[in-house]
Amino acid sequence: MLIWLDLENLIRHVESGHRPSGIQRVTFELSASLVAAGGGAVRVCRHARAPHGFVELDWADVEARLAALMTRDAPARREAPSPRERPEAAGALRRAFRRLPDEMRIPVHAVCQAEHEAARGLRSAGAAQLKAMRGLAAVAAGGWRLAAAAVRLRVLPRRRGVRVPDAFAPPVAFAAGDVLLAIGATWPFPDYAARIDAARRDGVRFAPFVYDLVPALFPEWSARSTTTGFRTWMETVLPQADRLFTISHATRRALRDHAKRAGLPIPEAIPVPVGAHFPRKADPDAAPLHPRPYVLFVSTIEPRKNHAGMLRLWREMIMQEKPDLVPDLILAGRIGWMSQDFITQCENAGWLGGKLRLIESPTDAELAILYRDCLFTIYPSFYEGWGLPVTESLGFGKPVVASNTAAIPEAGGRFCIYFDPNDLGDARRAISGLVRNPSRRAGLEADIARNYRPPSWPDAARLILDVLADDAVDLPAAPAVISLPAPALSSPTG
């Protein structure tokens, strides 16, 4: 039995010029552990350009290029940065695109992606036609040795960046009993149900991951095309699953309840806690990235993460307290969808006189410095399938003030201070209390250093391999973290 990891979402994300974050980082780390634990029995693939099928990739090459992308250093930042920092590599066109309103930006993005896919298909077809013509010409000239050599050269994958042109990548020849493990996000692909159906007709078992049900439960936080595509994916792809994995017990419960309401025939999901791996701590001699005390908020900028609520909270604290006693707030992350209103609010508010700062798409090295120097971190998201920045912060030894909803308490355990993200008063009490109490921060840091043991990627990989091998396994028990209220299934106004 071979286990094939579908990396299409991860590779497309990187091809688009984005550094991996969230689901893509989980896909990368878990893939590396699965390949290491499974030896030659775990291989990687991506989608063929044909409507059905997959092509094989070289994991060592993909891993090296993705690792270099995630750990590369950014150009040196200015001594006196503006409140909103942008990577030097971000061009004027991309910045202009980000400023479009969502009702224009989302359709434009869809058109550009469709044109990109069409161009890739034409290039692949043209390359295949050129190969055939060269082979025929060589044979007609009697140069059969040259023709054979030309075919051999073009059958081998040619790697430029992370992408492997499908015209020259070897197709995956599934055998009955093989497993196709979809770790990444597969709902963006409209043809995925048909692709899986074709593989299952060859006797392949299908095992997808479910990260969260945000587009189904909270459509107001997603583009309409995303909610439509996600629901179609749930109705057409998940019922084909032979095994089903989630990244938390909270997501498992939400999936089970939703499937029951919708009448979806899916297997019982198996929770696989997200691992934590932080390859690079900050150089103790590295220069700080911010000159004043600050609280750190690491997250993609999008409405679900509750950035607008934190803007209101910080403005309120500055107005009602002595500004010098209020630490700065640094937002570190990529600008996501439906975020233009928030960016406009920040600009109109003058970035709170410099008390609010955005560092776009920081590198791993920059994140390590930001974690090293912050007072503590916050994670006020309304809903999460896990909460990777929470485990990341704890892994760097920093306390977290976090939401008490969905899977976030699973990620933070007893090491976080929790609040209701729908209650700014509750959030202010938790955050201000930690700002004013250095001894409590020190006590939390000492407790984290002594007792915090994050889940490991190798443990997650071993659980998955055991389940797929149909071995008797002890599934992780639901954590008894803290008694918390269930999240409200209504649109928050913060």
PDB file of C-alpha atoms in Angstrom, residues 93-366:
ATOM      1  CA  LEU A  93       0.120  46.373  -9.092  1.00  0.00           C
ATOM      2  CA  ARG A  94      -0.396  43.971  -6.186  1.00  0.00           C
ATOM      3  CA  ARG A  95      -0.864  46.855  -3.756  1.00  0.00           C
ATOM      4  CA  ALA A  96      -3.395  48.467  -6.079  1.00  0.00           C
ATOM      5  CA  PHE A  97      -5.244  45.160  -6.394  1.00  0.00           C
ATOM      6  CA  ARG A  98      -5.470  44.846  -2.610  1.00  0.00           C
ATOM      7  CA  ARG A  99      -7.119  48.254  -2.391  1.00  0.00           C
ATOM      8  CA  LEU A 100     -10.009  47.258  -4.638  1.00  0.00           C
ATOM      9  CA  PRO A 101     -13.317  46.716  -2.809  1.00  0.00           C
ATOM     10  CA  ASP A 102     -14.185  43.049  -2.304  1.00  0.00           C
ATOM     11  CA  GLU A 103     -17.057  43.128  -4.798  1.00  0.00           C
ATOM     12  CA  MET A 104     -14.451  43.953  -7.471  1.00  0.00           C
ATOM     13  CA  ARG A 105     -11.361  42.203  -6.084  1.00  0.00           C
ATOM     14  CA  ILE A 106     -12.917  38.740  -5.710  1.00  0.00           C
ATOM     15  CA  PRO A 107     -14.264  38.500  -9.300  1.00  0.00           C
ATOM     16  CA  VAL A 108     -11.016  39.959 -10.711  1.00  0.00           C
ATOM     17  CA  HIS A 109      -9.030  37.353  -8.803  1.00  0.00           C
ATOM     18  CA  ALA A 110     -11.281  34.585 -10.131  1.00  0.00           C
ATOM     19  CA  VAL A 111     -10.826  35.784 -13.729  1.00  0.00           C
ATOM     20  CA  CYS A 112      -7.042  36.038 -13.350  1.00  0.00           C
ATOM     21  CA  GLN A 113      -6.861  32.553 -11.839  1.00  0.00           C
ATOM     22  CA  ALA A 114      -8.970  31.105 -14.668  1.00  0.00           C
ATOM     23  CA  GLU A 115      -6.775  32.785 -17.282  1.00  0.00           C
ATOM     24  CA  HIS A 116      -3.657  31.489 -15.511  1.00  0.00           C
ATOM     25  CA  GLU A 117      -5.015  27.939 -15.551  1.00  0.00           C
ATOM     26  CA  ALA A 118      -5.926  28.242 -19.226  1.00  0.00           C
ATOM     27  CA  ALA A 119      -2.447  29.487 -20.076  1.00  0.00           C
ATOM     28  CA  ARG A 120      -0.844  26.622 -18.176  1.00  0.00           C
ATOM     29  CA  GLY A 121      -3.017  24.155 -20.057  1.00  0.00           C
ATOM     30  CA  LEU A 122      -2.064  25.682 -23.406  1.00  0.00           C
ATOM     31  CA  ARG A 123       1.621  25.590 -22.483  1.00  0.00           C
ATOM     32  CA  SER A 124       1.353  21.930 -21.503  1.00  0.00           C
ATOM     33  CA  ALA A 125      -0.482  21.054 -24.722  1.00  0.00           C
ATOM     34  CA  GLY A 126       2.047  22.973 -26.794  1.00  0.00           C
ATOM     35  CA  ALA A 127       4.973  21.266 -25.090  1.00  0.00           C
ATOM     36  CA  ALA A 128       3.449  17.848 -25.684  1.00  0.00           C
ATOM     37  CA  GLN A 129       2.833  18.676 -29.348  1.00  0.00           C
ATOM     38  CA  LEU A 130       6.391  19.925 -29.750  1.00  0.00           C
ATOM     39  CA  LYS A 131       7.723  16.734 -28.187  1.00  0.00           C
ATOM     40  CA  ALA A 132       5.690  14.608 -30.604  1.00  0.00           C
ATOM     41  CA  MET A 133       6.846  16.629 -33.604  1.00  0.00           C
ATOM     42  CA  ARG A 134      10.497  16.323 -32.579  1.00  0.00           C
ATOM     43  CA  GLY A 135      10.124  12.601 -32.092  1.00  0.00           C
ATOM     44  CA  LEU A 136       8.534  12.138 -35.530  1.00  0.00           C
ATOM     45  CA  ALA A 137      11.207  14.276 -37.177  1.00  0.00           C
ATOM     46  CA  ALA A 138      13.972  12.263 -35.553  1.00  0.00           C
ATOM     47  CA  VAL A 139      12.432   8.959 -36.573  1.00  0.00           C
ATOM     48  CA  ALA A 140      11.872  10.179 -40.149  1.00  0.00           C
ATOM     49  CA  ALA A 141      15.522  11.152 -40.346  1.00  0.00           C
ATOM     50  CA  GLY A 142      16.567   7.706 -39.212  1.00  0.00           C
ATOM     51  CA  GLY A 143      17.976   9.025 -35.964  1.00  0.00           C
ATOM     52  CA  TRP A 144      16.202   6.606 -33.635  1.00  0.00           C
ATOM     53  CA  ARG A 145      18.889   6.953 -30.987  1.00  0.00           C
ATOM     54  CA  LEU A 146      18.390  10.719 -30.948  1.00  0.00           C
ATOM     55  CA  ALA A 147      14.622  10.257 -30.709  1.00  0.00           C
ATOM     56  CA  ALA A 148      14.973   7.901 -27.752  1.00  0.00           C
ATOM     57  CA  ALA A 149      17.295  10.320 -25.991  1.00  0.00           C
ATOM     58  CA  ALA A 150      14.902  13.209 -26.613  1.00  0.00           C
ATOM     59  CA  VAL A 151      11.986  11.250 -25.152  1.00  0.00           C
ATOM     60  CA  ARG A 152      14.030  10.274 -22.089  1.00  0.00           C
ATOM     61  CA  LEU A 153      15.018  13.879 -21.469  1.00  0.00           C
ATOM     62  CA  ARG A 154      11.445  15.085 -21.664  1.00  0.00           C
ATOM     63  CA  VAL A 155       9.888  12.339 -19.579  1.00  0.00           C
ATOM     64  CA  LEU A 156      11.952  13.442 -16.593  1.00  0.00           C
ATOM     65  CA  PRO A 157      10.384  16.233 -14.506  1.00  0.00           C
ATOM     66  CA  ARG A 158      11.803  19.688 -15.063  1.00  0.00           C
ATOM     67  CA  ARG A 159      11.602  21.755 -11.917  1.00  0.00           C
ATOM     68  CA  ARG A 160      11.492  25.512 -11.966  1.00  0.00           C
ATOM     69  CA  GLY A 161      10.643  26.852  -8.564  1.00  0.00           C
ATOM     70  CA  VAL A 162       8.220  24.432  -6.971  1.00  0.00           C
ATOM     71  CA  ARG A 163       6.138  23.802 -10.087  1.00  0.00           C
ATOM     72  CA  VAL A 164       6.643  20.676 -12.157  1.00  0.00           C
ATOM     73  CA  PRO A 165       5.151  20.965 -15.668  1.00  0.00           C
ATOM     74  CA  ASP A 166       2.577  18.208 -15.966  1.00  0.00           C
ATOM     75  CA  ALA A 167       3.500  17.431 -19.572  1.00  0.00           C
ATOM     76  CA  PHE A 168       6.779  15.981 -18.318  1.00  0.00           C
ATOM     77  CA  ALA A 169       5.892  14.724 -14.807  1.00  0.00           C
ATOM     78  CA  PRO A 170       5.187  11.001 -14.439  1.00  0.00           C
ATOM     79  CA  PRO A 171       1.511  10.203 -13.890  1.00  0.00           C
ATOM     80  CA  VAL A 172       0.552   8.451 -10.688  1.00  0.00           C
ATOM     81  CA  ALA A 173      -0.353   4.818 -11.375  1.00  0.00           C
ATOM     82  CA  PHE A 174      -2.581   4.009  -8.425  1.00  0.00           C
ATOM     83  CA  ALA A 175      -2.839   0.401  -7.264  1.00  0.00           C
ATOM     84  CA  ALA A 176      -5.869  -1.049  -5.534  1.00  0.00           C
ATOM     85  CA  GLY A 177      -5.535  -0.392  -1.801  1.00  0.00           C
ATOM     86  CA  ASP A 178      -3.486   2.795  -2.160  1.00  0.00           C
ATOM     87  CA  VAL A 179      -4.596   5.829  -0.150  1.00  0.00           C
ATOM     88  CA  LEU A 180      -4.977   9.377  -1.414  1.00  0.00           C
ATOM     89  CA  LEU A 181      -4.498  11.615   1.642  1.00  0.00           C
ATOM     90  CA  ALA A 182      -5.704  15.180   1.076  1.00  0.00           C
ATOM     91  CA  ILE A 183      -4.037  17.164   3.862  1.00  0.00           C
ATOM     92  CA  GLY A 184      -4.482  20.583   2.302  1.00  0.00           C
ATOM     93  CA  ALA A 185      -7.557  22.527   1.298  1.00  0.00           C
ATOM     94  CA  THR A 186      -9.308  20.820  -1.608  1.00  0.00           C
ATOM     95  CA  TRP A 187     -12.600  22.721  -1.677  1.00  0.00           C
ATOM     96  CA  PRO A 188     -11.277  25.429  -4.093  1.00  0.00           C
ATOM     97  CA  PHE A 189     -11.116  22.862  -6.938  1.00  0.00           C
ATOM     98  CA  PRO A 190     -14.484  22.476  -8.747  1.00  0.00           C
ATOM     99  CA  ASP A 191     -13.434  19.227 -10.451  1.00  0.00           C
ATOM    100  CA  TYR A 192     -12.193  17.524  -7.298  1.00  0.00           C
ATOM    101  CA  ALA A 193     -15.220  15.259  -6.794  1.00  0.00           C
ATOM    102  CA  ALA A 194     -14.825  13.831 -10.306  1.00  0.00           C
ATOM    103  CA  ARG A 195     -11.065  13.451  -9.798  1.00  0.00           C
ATOM    104  CA  ILE A 196     -11.627  11.471  -6.585  1.00  0.00           C
ATOM    105  CA  ASP A 197     -14.396   9.399  -8.158  1.00  0.00           C
ATOM    106  CA  ALA A 198     -11.997   8.315 -10.918  1.00  0.00           C
ATOM    107  CA  ALA A 199      -9.314   7.390  -8.378  1.00  0.00           C
ATOM    108  CA  ARG A 200     -11.750   5.380  -6.252  1.00  0.00           C
ATOM    109  CA  ARG A 201     -12.807   3.399  -9.324  1.00  0.00           C
ATOM    110  CA  ASP A 202      -9.180   2.219  -9.409  1.00  0.00           C
ATOM    111  CA  GLY A 203      -9.543   0.915  -5.852  1.00  0.00           C
ATOM    112  CA  VAL A 204      -7.976   3.919  -4.135  1.00  0.00           C
ATOM    113  CA  ARG A 205      -9.100   4.823  -0.611  1.00  0.00           C
ATOM    114  CA  PHE A 206      -9.697   8.522  -0.009  1.00  0.00           C
ATOM    115  CA  ALA A 207      -8.874  10.292   3.272  1.00  0.00           C
ATOM    116  CA  PRO A 208      -9.391  14.076   3.426  1.00  0.00           C
ATOM    117  CA  PHE A 209      -8.713  16.563   6.243  1.00  0.00           C
ATOM    118  CA  VAL A 210     -11.323  19.014   7.509  1.00  0.00           C
ATOM    119  CA  TYR A 211      -9.887  22.127   9.162  1.00  0.00           C
ATOM    120  CA  ASP A 212     -13.040  24.048   9.975  1.00  0.00           C
ATOM    121  CA  LEU A 213     -16.566  24.670   8.739  1.00  0.00           C
ATOM    122  CA  VAL A 214     -16.369  28.456   8.585  1.00  0.00           C
ATOM    123  CA  PRO A 215     -17.865  28.896   5.060  1.00  0.00           C
ATOM    124  CA  ALA A 216     -20.806  26.665   6.004  1.00  0.00           C
ATOM    125  CA  LEU A 217     -21.443  27.957   9.534  1.00  0.00           C
ATOM    126  CA  PHE A 218     -20.448  31.609   9.048  1.00  0.00           C
ATOM    127  CA  PRO A 219     -21.014  32.584   5.401  1.00  0.00           C
ATOM    128  CA  GLU A 220     -20.738  36.273   6.351  1.00  0.00           C
ATOM    129  CA  TRP A 221     -16.987  35.803   6.843  1.00  0.00           C
ATOM    130  CA  SER A 222     -16.328  34.370   3.382  1.00  0.00           C
ATOM    131  CA  ALA A 223     -16.744  35.388  -0.233  1.00  0.00           C
ATOM    132  CA  ARG A 224     -19.915  34.068  -1.820  1.00  0.00           C
ATOM    133  CA  SER A 225     -17.912  31.943  -4.267  1.00  0.00           C
ATOM    134  CA  THR A 226     -16.114  30.341  -1.328  1.00  0.00           C
ATOM    135  CA  THR A 227     -19.280  29.456   0.562  1.00  0.00           C
ATOM    136  CA  THR A 228     -20.866  28.000  -2.583  1.00  0.00           C
ATOM    137  CA  GLY A 229     -17.758  25.995  -3.445  1.00  0.00           C
ATOM    138  CA  PHE A 230     -17.324  24.787   0.121  1.00  0.00           C
ATOM    139  CA  ARG A 231     -20.880  23.526   0.388  1.00  0.00           C
ATOM    140  CA  THR A 232     -20.556  21.736  -2.954  1.00  0.00           C
ATOM    141  CA  TRP A 233     -17.320  20.168  -1.701  1.00  0.00           C
ATOM    142  CA  MET A 234     -19.012  18.945   1.467  1.00  0.00           C
ATOM    143  CA  GLU A 235     -21.899  17.435  -0.502  1.00  0.00           C
ATOM    144  CA  THR A 236     -19.859  15.799  -3.293  1.00  0.00           C
ATOM    145  CA  VAL A 237     -16.364  15.110  -1.904  1.00  0.00           C
ATOM    146  CA  LEU A 238     -16.761  14.248   1.785  1.00  0.00           C
ATOM    147  CA  PRO A 239     -19.290  11.436   1.145  1.00  0.00           C
ATOM    148  CA  GLN A 240     -16.565   9.714  -0.916  1.00  0.00           C
ATOM    149  CA  ALA A 241     -14.233   9.574   2.095  1.00  0.00           C
ATOM    150  CA  ASP A 242     -13.192   6.178   3.417  1.00  0.00           C
ATOM    151  CA  ARG A 243     -11.395   7.850   6.330  1.00  0.00           C
ATOM    152  CA  LEU A 244     -11.875  11.377   7.598  1.00  0.00           C
ATOM    153  CA  PHE A 245      -9.543  13.488   9.740  1.00  0.00           C
ATOM    154  CA  THR A 246     -10.078  16.771  11.591  1.00  0.00           C
ATOM    155  CA  ILE A 247      -7.515  18.980  13.302  1.00  0.00           C
ATOM    156  CA  SER A 248      -9.437  19.271  16.561  1.00  0.00           C
ATOM    157  CA  HIS A 249     -12.211  17.755  18.605  1.00  0.00           C
ATOM    158  CA  ALA A 250     -14.174  20.984  18.155  1.00  0.00           C
ATOM    159  CA  THR A 251     -14.066  20.627  14.368  1.00  0.00           C
ATOM    160  CA  ARG A 252     -15.013  16.966  14.709  1.00  0.00           C
ATOM    161  CA  ARG A 253     -18.108  17.895  16.733  1.00  0.00           C
ATOM    162  CA  ALA A 254     -19.073  20.694  14.339  1.00  0.00           C
ATOM    163  CA  LEU A 255     -18.657  18.376  11.342  1.00  0.00           C
ATOM    164  CA  ARG A 256     -20.678  15.602  12.939  1.00  0.00           C
ATOM    165  CA  ASP A 257     -23.513  17.981  13.834  1.00  0.00           C
ATOM    166  CA  HIS A 258     -23.543  19.636  10.427  1.00  0.00           C
ATOM    167  CA  ALA A 259     -23.471  16.303   8.568  1.00  0.00           C
ATOM    168  CA  LYS A 260     -26.400  15.090  10.652  1.00  0.00           C
ATOM    169  CA  ARG A 261     -28.439  18.212   9.888  1.00  0.00           C
ATOM    170  CA  ALA A 262     -27.603  18.061   6.169  1.00  0.00           C
ATOM    171  CA  GLY A 263     -28.006  14.285   5.851  1.00  0.00           C
ATOM    172  CA  LEU A 264     -24.442  13.755   4.606  1.00  0.00           C
ATOM    173  CA  PRO A 265     -23.292  10.114   4.735  1.00  0.00           C
ATOM    174  CA  ILE A 266     -19.725  10.507   6.005  1.00  0.00           C
ATOM    175  CA  PRO A 267     -17.547   8.338   8.266  1.00  0.00           C
ATOM    176  CA  GLU A 268     -16.805   9.316  11.843  1.00  0.00           C
ATOM    177  CA  ALA A 269     -13.922  11.762  11.833  1.00  0.00           C
ATOM    178  CA  ILE A 270     -10.668  11.146  13.693  1.00  0.00           C
ATOM    179  CA  PRO A 271      -9.100  14.201  15.377  1.00  0.00           C
ATOM    180  CA  VAL A 272      -5.386  14.735  14.793  1.00  0.00           C
ATOM    181  CA  PRO A 273      -4.078  17.566  17.016  1.00  0.00           C
ATOM    182  CA  VAL A 274      -1.952  20.039  15.114  1.00  0.00           C
ATOM    183  CA  GLY A 275       1.736  19.705  15.810  1.00  0.00           C
ATOM    184  CA  ALA A 276       4.054  22.545  16.674  1.00  0.00           C
ATOM    185  CA  HIS A 277       7.535  23.004  15.299  1.00  0.00           C
ATOM    186  CA  PHE A 278       9.530  26.211  15.449  1.00  0.00           C
ATOM    187  CA  PRO A 279      12.791  25.701  13.586  1.00  0.00           C
ATOM    188  CA  ARG A 280      14.392  29.023  14.379  1.00  0.00           C
ATOM    189  CA  LYS A 281      14.459  31.011  17.581  1.00  0.00           C
ATOM    190  CA  ALA A 282      15.417  34.657  17.449  1.00  0.00           C
ATOM    191  CA  ASP A 283      19.072  35.553  17.502  1.00  0.00           C
ATOM    192  CA  PRO A 284      19.550  37.189  20.930  1.00  0.00           C
ATOM    193  CA  ASP A 285      21.744  39.807  19.267  1.00  0.00           C
ATOM    194  CA  ALA A 286      19.257  40.582  16.476  1.00  0.00           C
ATOM    195  CA  ALA A 287      18.051  44.176  16.494  1.00  0.00           C
ATOM    196  CA  PRO A 288      14.470  44.752  17.659  1.00  0.00           C
ATOM    197  CA  LEU A 289      11.871  45.461  14.977  1.00  0.00           C
ATOM    198  CA  HIS A 290       9.912  47.906  17.140  1.00  0.00           C
ATOM    199  CA  PRO A 291      11.272  50.553  19.520  1.00  0.00           C
ATOM    200  CA  ARG A 292       8.550  50.519  22.216  1.00  0.00           C
ATOM    201  CA  PRO A 293       6.727  47.914  24.351  1.00  0.00           C
ATOM    202  CA  TYR A 294       4.035  46.129  22.363  1.00  0.00           C
ATOM    203  CA  VAL A 295       1.450  43.375  22.300  1.00  0.00           C
ATOM    204  CA  LEU A 296       1.622  41.044  19.278  1.00  0.00           C
ATOM    205  CA  PHE A 297      -1.305  39.795  17.165  1.00  0.00           C
ATOM    206  CA  VAL A 298      -0.202  37.224  14.554  1.00  0.00           C
ATOM    207  CA  SER A 299      -2.888  36.405  12.006  1.00  0.00           C
ATOM    208  CA  THR A 300      -4.056  36.854   8.444  1.00  0.00           C
ATOM    209  CA  ILE A 301      -6.060  40.069   8.253  1.00  0.00           C
ATOM    210  CA  GLU A 302      -9.698  39.085   7.721  1.00  0.00           C
ATOM    211  CA  PRO A 303     -12.994  39.797   9.538  1.00  0.00           C
ATOM    212  CA  ARG A 304     -13.184  36.466  11.377  1.00  0.00           C
ATOM    213  CA  LYS A 305      -9.966  37.226  13.254  1.00  0.00           C
ATOM    214  CA  ASN A 306     -11.525  40.241  15.014  1.00  0.00           C
ATOM    215  CA  HIS A 307      -8.956  42.893  14.082  1.00  0.00           C
ATOM    216  CA  ALA A 308     -11.680  45.543  13.990  1.00  0.00           C
ATOM    217  CA  GLY A 309     -12.559  44.769  17.603  1.00  0.00           C
ATOM    218  CA  MET A 310      -8.941  45.209  18.659  1.00  0.00           C
ATOM    219  CA  LEU A 311      -8.753  48.540  16.826  1.00  0.00           C
ATOM    220  CA  ARG A 312     -11.776  49.715  18.834  1.00  0.00           C
ATOM    221  CA  LEU A 313     -10.327  48.323  22.066  1.00  0.00           C
ATOM    222  CA  TRP A 314      -6.928  49.994  21.648  1.00  0.00           C
ATOM    223  CA  ARG A 315      -8.532  53.320  20.727  1.00  0.00           C
ATOM    224  CA  GLU A 316     -10.700  53.065  23.839  1.00  0.00           C
ATOM    225  CA  MET A 317      -7.709  52.305  26.097  1.00  0.00           C
ATOM    226  CA  ILE A 318      -5.705  55.195  24.635  1.00  0.00           C
ATOM    227  CA  MET A 319      -8.591  57.621  25.186  1.00  0.00           C
ATOM    228  CA  GLN A 320      -9.348  56.513  28.751  1.00  0.00           C
ATOM    229  CA  GLU A 321      -5.847  55.862  30.071  1.00  0.00           C
ATOM    230  CA  LYS A 322      -2.511  57.601  29.872  1.00  0.00           C
ATOM    231  CA  PRO A 323      -1.224  56.775  26.361  1.00  0.00           C
ATOM    232  CA  ASP A 324       2.258  56.020  27.708  1.00  0.00           C
ATOM    233  CA  LEU A 325       0.763  53.230  29.818  1.00  0.00           C
ATOM    234  CA  VAL A 326      -0.846  51.558  26.787  1.00  0.00           C
ATOM    235  CA  PRO A 327       1.557  49.334  24.842  1.00  0.00           C
ATOM    236  CA  ASP A 328       1.554  49.448  21.067  1.00  0.00           C
ATOM    237  CA  LEU A 329      -0.283  46.773  19.107  1.00  0.00           C
ATOM    238  CA  ILE A 330       1.568  45.082  16.254  1.00  0.00           C
ATOM    239  CA  LEU A 331      -0.436  43.173  13.650  1.00  0.00           C
ATOM    240  CA  ALA A 332       1.753  40.632  11.856  1.00  0.00           C
ATOM    241  CA  GLY A 333       0.314  38.737   8.916  1.00  0.00           C
ATOM    242  CA  ARG A 334      -0.850  38.614   5.341  1.00  0.00           C
ATOM    243  CA  ILE A 335      -3.712  40.821   4.163  1.00  0.00           C
ATOM    244  CA  GLY A 336      -6.568  38.446   3.381  1.00  0.00           C
ATOM    245  CA  TRP A 337     -10.000  38.781   1.877  1.00  0.00           C
ATOM    246  CA  MET A 338     -12.716  41.188   2.950  1.00  0.00           C
ATOM    247  CA  SER A 339     -10.102  43.254   4.792  1.00  0.00           C
ATOM    248  CA  GLN A 340     -10.132  46.536   2.898  1.00  0.00           C
ATOM    249  CA  ASP A 341     -12.678  48.150   5.241  1.00  0.00           C
ATOM    250  CA  PHE A 342     -10.430  47.437   8.217  1.00  0.00           C
ATOM    251  CA  ILE A 343      -7.318  48.817   6.485  1.00  0.00           C
ATOM    252  CA  THR A 344      -9.275  51.941   5.571  1.00  0.00           C
ATOM    253  CA  GLN A 345     -10.398  52.326   9.201  1.00  0.00           C
ATOM    254  CA  CYS A 346      -6.780  52.109  10.370  1.00  0.00           C
ATOM    255  CA  GLU A 347      -5.654  54.681   7.831  1.00  0.00           C
ATOM    256  CA  ASN A 348      -8.528  57.031   8.692  1.00  0.00           C
ATOM    257  CA  ALA A 349      -7.643  56.665  12.389  1.00  0.00           C
ATOM    258  CA  GLY A 350      -4.034  57.575  11.626  1.00  0.00           C
ATOM    259  CA  TRP A 351      -2.929  54.169  12.908  1.00  0.00           C
ATOM    260  CA  LEU A 352      -3.814  55.504  16.367  1.00  0.00           C
ATOM    261  CA  GLY A 353      -0.947  57.948  16.298  1.00  0.00           C
ATOM    262  CA  GLY A 354       1.599  55.166  15.780  1.00  0.00           C
ATOM    263  CA  LYS A 355       0.223  52.958  18.553  1.00  0.00           C
ATOM    264  CA  LEU A 356      -1.010  50.520  15.891  1.00  0.00           C
ATOM    265  CA  ARG A 357       1.348  48.994  13.331  1.00  0.00           C
ATOM    266  CA  LEU A 358       0.950  46.418  10.579  1.00  0.00           C
ATOM    267  CA  ILE A 359       3.889  44.280   9.429  1.00  0.00           C
ATOM    268  CA  GLU A 360       2.788  42.453   6.305  1.00  0.00           C
ATOM    269  CA  SER A 361       3.895  38.862   5.659  1.00  0.00           C
ATOM    270  CA  PRO A 362       6.840  38.743   8.100  1.00  0.00           C
ATOM    271  CA  THR A 363       9.479  36.076   7.579  1.00  0.00           C
ATOM    272  CA  ASP A 364      10.124  33.339  10.139  1.00  0.00           C
ATOM    273  CA  ALA A 365      13.171  35.267  11.357  1.00  0.00           C
ATOM    274  CA  GLU A 366      11.144  38.452  11.815  1.00  0.00           C
TER     275      GLU A 366
END
